[in-house]
Amino acid sequence: MDVTQRESLLLAPFAMFSAKSAGRRYPEPEHPYRGPYQRDRDRILHSAAFRRLSGKMQVFTGDMGDYHRTRLTHTMEVASVARTMARVLRLNEDLVESLALLHDIGHPPFGHAGEDALAECLREEGGFSHNQFALTLVEELEVRYPEFPGLNLSQEILDGQLTRTDKTASAGWQPLLEVQLVDLADSIAYDAHDIDDAMVLGLVHADDLLHVPLASRALHRVHQRLGDIPEPRQALVRELIDIQVGAVLEKCSLELEEGGWASADEAHSSGYRLELPEEIAAEKRLLEKFLYTVVYRHEDLLRVRGQAQHQLAEMFQLLVSQPDQLSRQYQTRVDAVGLPRAVADYLGGMTDRYCYQRYSELTAGKNQDI
Ligand code: MG
């Protein structure tokens, strides 16, 4: 059975069918046994930027232990949640998986702290955004094919990532359902795993969650099912994901059926949005507020954040004054995008560890001078 037959059997009419894809910028023959979005997924998976996700922090850094998520394991969790939902809603799983694997590929070292630092360095040059940098990586910086720059991904993948750069959707129009689904899966995954990681690191205790709406709802379900267990953390995380995924599926299955859209185009020009039911969404906002205050603004993380920002800003200045320290690819890139952007792109692609290493190398001579 080929991909077109398989999709026509399995997907809902409002899903994005690969036969209707707008194709690739550089035309290529179809693969004999993989559909276009399967190829996109494999291209992303085999890229250098994807592998580097293993060395990039999600929320917590490598020296805080070895339990918590990295940017890579976060990405795999998002892909897993998104595929589960896509299968139930009969959306295109291959497209969803590609979008999920891509969604955080543009994060610079040190998470949002690194992004803010680079944005500040490029304030006069249009700033720096990890969502935009993901596109730069897969369209320009990845070197895998002699025939074209980047990965030559299908247009729907690039458009999906582009909508992440500006989430203020215009009235009467929404991204493809597959794109919206990955967005939801991202936030379902990170709220749940950040609670898990923060509990293991001792930043949050089960008792703290009794007054945090979505978490207390999950704890209540744990107690109903398992009684008063001494260590509810893992069951709590499972319930947190299950409550949200279940709520999306229940609400959206009905709405998609009622919508009755005959194509992906109809669905996405209808303005329909895949969302959590408002009651759960409101509780989720309170959970995120709790995470922001208690976890993301924790003094250990603020200290790392400060160090990372200082380090990246210093490296940026050093490299702008010594462009011969850039790797050859980025020295060449200066002609295309100017020196400041080429330096930020060089820094943006680094893992946290490589960034530390380059920082020591670049500042070694300087510190000796002092
Ligand atoms: Mg993410």
Tab-separated table of C-alpha atoms and ligand atoms in Angstrom:
chain	number	residue	atom	x	y	z
A	1	MET	CA	0.000	0.000	0.000
A	2	ASP	CA	1.509	3.359	-0.924
A	3	VAL	CA	1.359	6.519	1.143
A	4	THR	CA	-1.560	8.019	-0.767
A	5	GLN	CA	-3.683	4.889	-0.302
A	6	ARG	CA	-2.693	4.617	3.327
A	7	GLU	CA	-3.617	8.237	4.035
A	8	SER	CA	-6.942	7.966	2.221
A	9	LEU	CA	-7.842	5.004	4.430
A	10	LEU	CA	-6.705	6.463	7.737
A	11	LEU	CA	-6.984	10.238	7.687
A	12	ALA	CA	-10.016	12.441	8.224
A	13	PRO	CA	-11.013	14.669	5.277
A	14	PHE	CA	-9.810	17.774	7.158
A	15	ALA	CA	-6.299	16.326	7.689
A	16	MET	CA	-3.391	17.521	5.568
A	17	PHE	CA	-2.854	14.882	2.869
A	18	SER	CA	0.693	14.625	1.585
A	19	ALA	CA	-0.563	14.400	-2.014
A	20	LYS	CA	-1.836	17.975	-1.580
A	21	SER	CA	1.488	19.277	-0.309
A	22	ALA	CA	2.846	22.448	-1.911
A	23	GLY	CA	6.101	20.501	-2.268
A	24	ARG	CA	9.702	21.515	-1.757
A	25	ARG	CA	11.589	24.620	-2.798
A	26	TYR	CA	14.061	22.527	-4.809
A	27	PRO	CA	11.989	19.894	-6.631
A	28	GLU	CA	13.024	16.308	-5.979
A	29	PRO	CA	11.613	12.992	-7.209
A	30	GLU	CA	9.311	11.215	-4.738
A	31	HIS	CA	10.905	8.533	-2.599
A	32	PRO	CA	9.964	4.966	-3.590
A	33	TYR	CA	8.557	3.935	-0.214
A	34	ARG	CA	8.487	6.962	2.123
A	35	GLY	CA	5.917	9.743	1.906
A	36	PRO	CA	7.087	13.382	1.835
A	37	TYR	CA	6.398	14.054	5.516
A	38	GLN	CA	8.147	10.820	6.534
A	39	ARG	CA	11.165	12.065	4.611
A	40	ASP	CA	10.928	15.426	6.360
A	41	ARG	CA	10.872	13.682	9.715
A	42	ASP	CA	13.970	11.659	8.801
A	43	ARG	CA	15.786	14.735	7.486
A	44	ILE	CA	15.141	16.557	10.749
A	45	LEU	CA	16.091	13.510	12.832
A	46	HIS	CA	19.411	13.097	10.983
A	47	SER	CA	20.348	16.782	11.144
A	48	ALA	CA	23.221	18.086	13.268
A	49	ALA	CA	20.912	20.651	14.883
A	50	PHE	CA	18.587	17.876	16.075
A	51	ARG	CA	21.441	15.891	17.644
A	52	ARG	CA	22.622	19.024	19.424
A	53	LEU	CA	19.281	19.205	21.266
A	54	SER	CA	20.729	16.550	23.592
A	55	GLY	CA	23.260	19.121	24.836
A	56	LYS	CA	20.808	21.977	25.305
A	57	MET	CA	18.988	22.679	28.532
A	58	GLN	CA	15.198	22.697	28.670
A	59	VAL	CA	14.763	24.343	32.067
A	60	PHE	CA	17.457	22.795	34.251
A	61	THR	CA	21.173	22.629	33.461
A	62	GLY	CA	23.420	19.555	33.281
A	63	ASP	CA	25.096	20.299	36.605
A	64	MET	CA	21.752	20.063	38.442
A	65	GLY	CA	21.637	16.256	38.110
A	66	ASP	CA	20.817	13.720	35.430
A	67	TYR	CA	17.108	13.067	35.893
A	68	HIS	CA	15.539	16.096	34.259
A	69	ARG	CA	14.637	16.705	30.622
A	70	THR	CA	17.007	18.065	28.049
A	71	ARG	CA	15.725	19.912	25.011
A	72	LEU	CA	15.953	16.574	23.151
A	73	THR	CA	13.909	14.487	25.564
A	74	HIS	CA	11.352	17.301	25.788
A	75	THR	CA	11.100	17.177	21.988
A	76	MET	CA	10.570	13.399	22.016
A	77	GLU	CA	7.819	13.766	24.626
A	78	VAL	CA	6.090	16.429	22.539
A	79	ALA	CA	6.272	14.156	19.480
A	80	SER	CA	4.833	11.267	21.480
A	81	VAL	CA	1.894	13.261	22.899
A	82	ALA	CA	1.233	14.895	19.526
A	83	ARG	CA	1.232	11.581	17.640
A	84	THR	CA	-1.182	10.029	20.111
A	85	MET	CA	-3.618	12.916	19.649
A	86	ALA	CA	-3.125	13.000	15.863
A	87	ARG	CA	-3.973	9.314	15.562
A	88	VAL	CA	-7.204	9.689	17.531
A	89	LEU	CA	-8.251	12.816	15.624
A	90	ARG	CA	-7.182	11.172	12.333
A	91	LEU	CA	-4.788	13.971	11.472
A	92	ASN	CA	-1.556	13.387	9.557
A	93	GLU	CA	0.781	11.707	12.053
A	94	ASP	CA	3.862	11.997	9.851
A	95	LEU	CA	3.369	15.737	9.475
A	96	VAL	CA	2.702	16.109	13.195
A	97	GLU	CA	5.842	14.157	14.079
A	98	SER	CA	7.999	16.259	11.728
A	99	LEU	CA	6.629	19.488	13.171
A	100	ALA	CA	7.182	18.253	16.722
A	101	LEU	CA	10.781	17.184	16.090
A	102	LEU	CA	11.470	20.558	14.491
A	103	HIS	CA	9.697	22.851	16.930
A	104	ASP	CA	12.580	23.560	19.361
A	105	ILE	CA	15.537	22.945	17.050
A	106	GLY	CA	16.374	26.657	16.968
A	107	HIS	CA	16.952	27.068	20.687
A	108	PRO	CA	20.371	28.591	21.389
A	109	PRO	CA	22.420	27.344	24.359
A	110	PHE	CA	20.917	28.042	27.804
A	111	GLY	CA	17.278	28.068	26.737
A	112	HIS	CA	15.301	31.283	26.908
A	113	ALA	CA	18.136	33.009	28.778
A	114	GLY	CA	20.402	32.422	25.787
A	115	GLU	CA	17.711	33.612	23.424
A	116	ASP	CA	17.227	36.845	25.380
A	117	ALA	CA	20.995	37.453	25.426
A	118	LEU	CA	21.328	37.006	21.656
A	119	ALA	CA	18.224	39.128	21.053
A	120	GLU	CA	19.858	41.910	23.056
A	121	CYS	CA	23.137	41.546	21.089
A	122	LEU	CA	21.158	41.877	17.841
A	123	ARG	CA	18.835	44.621	19.072
A	124	GLU	CA	19.831	46.917	16.206
A	125	GLU	CA	19.688	44.094	13.649
A	126	GLY	CA	16.162	42.802	14.114
A	127	GLY	CA	16.707	40.655	17.227
A	128	PHE	CA	16.999	36.883	17.594
A	129	SER	CA	14.163	34.386	17.980
A	130	HIS	CA	14.566	30.633	18.416
A	131	ASN	CA	11.503	30.008	16.276
A	132	GLN	CA	12.985	32.013	13.413
A	133	PHE	CA	16.421	30.468	13.938
A	134	ALA	CA	14.895	26.999	13.459
A	135	LEU	CA	13.996	28.080	9.929
A	136	THR	CA	17.463	29.533	9.327
A	137	LEU	CA	18.973	26.209	10.398
A	138	VAL	CA	16.842	24.000	8.177
A	139	GLU	CA	16.784	26.351	5.178
A	140	GLU	CA	20.348	27.656	5.193
A	141	LEU	CA	22.772	26.334	7.774
A	142	GLU	CA	22.357	22.556	7.692
A	143	VAL	CA	24.763	21.101	5.144
A	144	ARG	CA	23.598	17.671	4.024
A	145	TYR	CA	23.019	17.780	0.302
A	146	PRO	CA	25.324	18.941	-2.478
A	147	GLU	CA	22.359	20.038	-4.620
A	148	PHE	CA	20.818	22.600	-2.242
A	149	PRO	CA	21.358	24.374	1.082
A	150	GLY	CA	19.460	23.186	4.144
A	151	LEU	CA	17.111	20.222	4.340
A	152	ASN	CA	14.653	21.210	1.580
A	153	LEU	CA	11.648	20.374	3.783
A	154	SER	CA	8.052	20.373	2.574
A	155	GLN	CA	6.371	23.776	2.541
A	156	GLU	CA	3.794	22.772	5.215
A	157	ILE	CA	6.613	22.106	7.701
A	158	LEU	CA	8.218	25.494	7.013
A	159	ASP	CA	4.867	27.309	7.129
A	160	GLY	CA	4.014	25.551	10.393
A	161	GLN	CA	7.259	26.659	11.988
A	162	LEU	CA	6.746	30.166	10.600
A	163	THR	CA	3.408	30.479	12.415
A	164	ARG	CA	5.322	29.892	15.676
A	165	THR	CA	7.266	33.103	15.030
A	166	ASP	CA	4.069	35.133	15.096
A	167	LYS	CA	1.210	33.594	17.016
A	168	THR	CA	-1.161	36.476	16.460
A	169	ALA	CA	-3.196	34.688	13.818
A	170	SER	CA	-5.231	36.886	11.532
A	171	ALA	CA	-8.994	36.778	11.941
A	172	GLY	CA	-10.795	33.940	10.194
A	173	TRP	CA	-7.613	31.950	9.645
A	174	GLN	CA	-5.711	29.432	11.730
A	175	PRO	CA	-2.658	27.284	11.018
A	176	LEU	CA	-3.179	23.703	9.836
A	177	LEU	CA	-4.776	21.486	12.495
A	178	GLU	CA	-1.522	19.484	12.634
A	179	VAL	CA	0.398	22.671	13.496
A	180	GLN	CA	-2.076	23.646	16.214
A	181	LEU	CA	-1.920	20.137	17.655
A	182	VAL	CA	1.857	20.283	18.104
A	183	ASP	CA	1.513	23.606	19.897
A	184	LEU	CA	-0.938	22.043	22.338
A	185	ALA	CA	1.250	18.947	22.804
A	186	ASP	CA	4.243	21.194	23.539
A	187	SER	CA	2.531	22.941	26.418
A	188	ILE	CA	0.925	19.736	27.754
A	189	ALA	CA	4.344	18.067	27.792
A	190	TYR	CA	6.329	20.895	29.381
A	191	ASP	CA	3.841	21.700	32.135
A	192	ALA	CA	3.805	18.041	33.178
A	193	HIS	CA	7.532	17.352	32.903
A	194	ASP	CA	8.562	20.619	34.527
A	195	ILE	CA	6.479	19.656	37.569
A	196	ASP	CA	8.143	16.234	37.562
A	197	ASP	CA	11.685	17.632	37.260
A	198	ALA	CA	11.048	20.351	39.833
A	199	MET	CA	9.741	17.751	42.331
A	200	VAL	CA	12.820	15.554	41.872
A	201	LEU	CA	15.061	18.589	42.368
A	202	GLY	CA	13.153	19.429	45.552
A	203	LEU	CA	11.863	22.771	44.257
A	204	VAL	CA	8.239	21.637	44.496
A	205	HIS	CA	6.575	19.214	46.951
A	206	ALA	CA	3.276	17.391	46.507
A	207	ASP	CA	1.757	19.507	49.305
A	208	ASP	CA	2.572	22.713	47.392
A	209	LEU	CA	0.324	21.464	44.603
A	210	LEU	CA	-2.812	21.037	46.694
A	211	HIS	CA	-3.820	24.622	45.897
A	212	VAL	CA	-2.686	24.676	42.279
A	213	PRO	CA	-5.861	23.865	40.326
A	214	LEU	CA	-4.839	21.513	37.508
A	215	ALA	CA	-2.247	19.763	39.678
A	216	SER	CA	-4.701	19.301	42.550
A	217	ARG	CA	-7.236	17.865	40.095
A	218	ALA	CA	-4.540	15.384	38.996
A	219	LEU	CA	-3.603	14.594	42.615
A	220	HIS	CA	-7.254	13.997	43.421
A	221	ARG	CA	-7.418	11.447	40.592
A	222	VAL	CA	-4.240	9.776	41.869
A	223	HIS	CA	-5.723	9.463	45.363
A	224	GLN	CA	-9.005	8.148	43.995
A	225	ARG	CA	-7.214	5.463	42.025
A	226	LEU	CA	-4.318	4.542	44.309
A	227	GLY	CA	-5.214	5.844	47.755
A	228	ASP	CA	-2.812	7.916	49.802
A	229	ILE	CA	0.463	6.713	48.302
A	230	PRO	CA	3.692	8.096	49.801
A	231	GLU	CA	5.277	9.094	46.480
A	232	PRO	CA	2.559	10.345	44.097
A	233	ARG	CA	4.908	12.160	41.692
A	234	GLN	CA	4.959	9.794	38.742
A	235	ALA	CA	1.253	9.013	38.917
A	236	LEU	CA	0.607	12.749	39.165
A	237	VAL	CA	2.594	13.471	35.994
A	238	ARG	CA	0.732	10.753	34.102
A	239	GLU	CA	-2.612	12.162	35.280
A	240	LEU	CA	-1.610	15.699	34.337
A	241	ILE	CA	-0.921	14.597	30.769
A	242	ASP	CA	-3.953	12.337	30.642
A	243	ILE	CA	-6.387	14.996	31.899
A	244	GLN	CA	-5.242	17.461	29.245
A	245	VAL	CA	-4.957	15.024	26.342
A	246	GLY	CA	-8.302	13.461	27.245
A	247	ALA	CA	-9.967	16.876	27.466
A	248	VAL	CA	-8.599	17.993	24.072
A	249	LEU	CA	-9.657	14.762	22.401
A	250	GLU	CA	-13.149	14.760	23.862
A	251	LYS	CA	-13.825	18.395	22.947
A	252	CYS	CA	-12.121	18.459	19.577
A	253	SER	CA	-13.376	15.104	18.243
A	254	LEU	CA	-16.919	16.429	18.564
A	255	GLU	CA	-16.124	19.846	17.138
A	256	LEU	CA	-14.242	18.423	14.169
A	257	GLU	CA	-17.154	16.143	13.435
A	258	GLU	CA	-19.606	19.031	13.662
A	259	GLY	CA	-17.336	21.251	11.545
A	260	GLY	CA	-17.587	18.688	8.756
A	261	TRP	CA	-14.770	20.286	6.770
A	262	ALA	CA	-14.057	18.474	3.537
A	263	SER	CA	-10.393	19.454	3.335
A	264	ALA	CA	-7.468	20.836	5.342
A	265	ASP	CA	-7.921	24.095	3.430
A	266	GLU	CA	-11.550	24.388	4.541
A	267	ALA	CA	-10.638	23.668	8.160
A	268	HIS	CA	-7.827	26.172	8.306
A	269	SER	CA	-9.682	28.966	6.568
A	270	SER	CA	-12.693	28.397	8.856
A	271	GLY	CA	-10.789	29.925	11.780
A	272	TYR	CA	-11.419	26.837	13.935
A	273	ARG	CA	-8.933	26.434	16.770
A	274	LEU	CA	-7.997	23.212	18.569
A	275	GLU	CA	-8.114	24.119	22.239
A	276	LEU	CA	-8.528	22.756	25.710
A	277	PRO	CA	-11.999	23.242	27.202
A	278	GLU	CA	-12.050	26.650	28.919
A	279	GLU	CA	-12.318	25.193	32.428
A	280	ILE	CA	-9.122	23.155	31.991
A	281	ALA	CA	-7.420	25.975	30.080
A	282	ALA	CA	-8.069	28.370	32.972
A	283	GLU	CA	-6.639	25.859	35.456
A	284	LYS	CA	-3.646	25.335	33.197
A	285	ARG	CA	-2.943	29.078	33.176
A	286	LEU	CA	-2.840	29.018	36.988
A	287	LEU	CA	-0.522	26.008	36.946
A	288	GLU	CA	1.783	27.874	34.575
A	289	LYS	CA	1.690	30.922	36.815
A	290	PHE	CA	2.747	28.681	39.712
A	291	LEU	CA	5.565	27.163	37.629
A	292	TYR	CA	6.725	30.613	36.611
A	293	THR	CA	6.922	31.923	40.149
A	294	VAL	CA	8.164	28.865	41.992
A	295	VAL	CA	10.290	27.098	39.382
A	296	TYR	CA	11.351	29.304	36.471
A	297	ARG	CA	12.179	32.237	38.780
A	298	HIS	CA	13.947	30.027	41.323
A	299	GLU	CA	17.178	31.618	42.517
A	300	ASP	CA	19.349	28.741	41.214
A	301	LEU	CA	17.872	29.182	37.753
A	302	LEU	CA	18.127	32.968	37.886
A	303	ARG	CA	21.812	32.611	38.713
A	304	VAL	CA	22.400	30.288	35.746
A	305	ARG	CA	20.397	32.664	33.617
A	306	GLY	CA	22.536	35.629	34.623
A	307	GLN	CA	25.797	33.746	34.015
A	308	ALA	CA	24.653	32.482	30.631
A	309	GLN	CA	23.569	35.895	29.476
A	310	HIS	CA	26.802	37.506	30.570
A	311	GLN	CA	28.841	34.767	28.909
A	312	LEU	CA	26.990	34.923	25.593
A	313	ALA	CA	27.158	38.726	25.482
A	314	GLU	CA	30.898	38.603	26.130
A	315	MET	CA	31.432	35.925	23.476
A	316	PHE	CA	29.406	37.952	21.015
A	317	GLN	CA	31.625	40.999	21.527
A	318	LEU	CA	34.815	38.943	21.340
A	319	LEU	CA	33.775	37.246	18.114
A	320	VAL	CA	32.632	40.466	16.473
A	321	SER	CA	36.092	41.895	17.174
A	322	GLN	CA	37.847	38.659	16.103
A	323	PRO	CA	35.797	37.126	13.279
A	324	ASP	CA	38.696	34.821	12.388
A	325	GLN	CA	37.655	32.855	15.510
A	326	LEU	CA	34.392	31.863	13.798
A	327	SER	CA	34.328	28.477	12.085
A	328	ARG	CA	34.823	28.661	8.308
A	329	GLN	CA	31.097	28.241	7.565
A	330	TYR	CA	30.248	31.322	9.624
A	331	GLN	CA	33.177	33.385	8.310
A	332	THR	CA	31.719	32.812	4.838
A	333	ARG	CA	28.262	33.680	6.147
A	334	VAL	CA	29.360	37.200	7.109
A	335	ASP	CA	29.060	38.279	3.433
A	336	ALA	CA	25.448	37.095	3.277
A	337	VAL	CA	24.013	38.314	6.588
A	338	GLY	CA	26.589	40.701	8.079
A	339	LEU	CA	28.982	40.094	10.957
A	340	PRO	CA	26.630	40.481	13.974
A	341	ARG	CA	24.038	38.027	12.590
A	342	ALA	CA	26.743	35.540	11.529
A	343	VAL	CA	28.207	35.625	15.056
A	344	ALA	CA	24.772	35.132	16.651
A	345	ASP	CA	24.027	32.227	14.279
A	346	TYR	CA	27.363	30.642	15.213
A	347	LEU	CA	26.578	31.004	18.924
A	348	GLY	CA	22.930	29.983	18.486
A	349	GLY	CA	23.847	26.578	17.076
A	350	MET	CA	26.040	25.617	20.050
A	351	THR	CA	25.210	23.177	22.806
A	352	ASP	CA	25.547	24.445	26.384
A	353	ARG	CA	28.758	22.431	26.848
A	354	TYR	CA	30.375	23.585	23.620
A	355	CYS	CA	29.464	27.139	24.493
A	356	TYR	CA	31.286	26.789	27.866
A	357	GLN	CA	34.266	25.255	26.058
A	358	ARG	CA	34.486	28.028	23.437
A	359	TYR	CA	34.046	30.618	26.158
A	360	SER	CA	37.095	29.268	28.040
A	361	GLU	CA	39.120	29.142	24.830
A	362	LEU	CA	38.156	32.641	23.753
A	363	THR	CA	38.702	34.220	27.139
A	364	ALA	CA	41.880	32.255	28.062
A	365	GLY	CA	44.208	34.670	26.251
A	366	LYS	CA	42.275	37.659	27.497
A	367	ASN	CA	42.478	36.590	31.138
A	368	GLN	CA	46.221	35.962	30.801
A	369	ASP	CA	46.627	39.550	29.552
A	370	ILE	CA	44.923	40.767	32.727
B	1	MG	MG	8.976	22.995	23.203
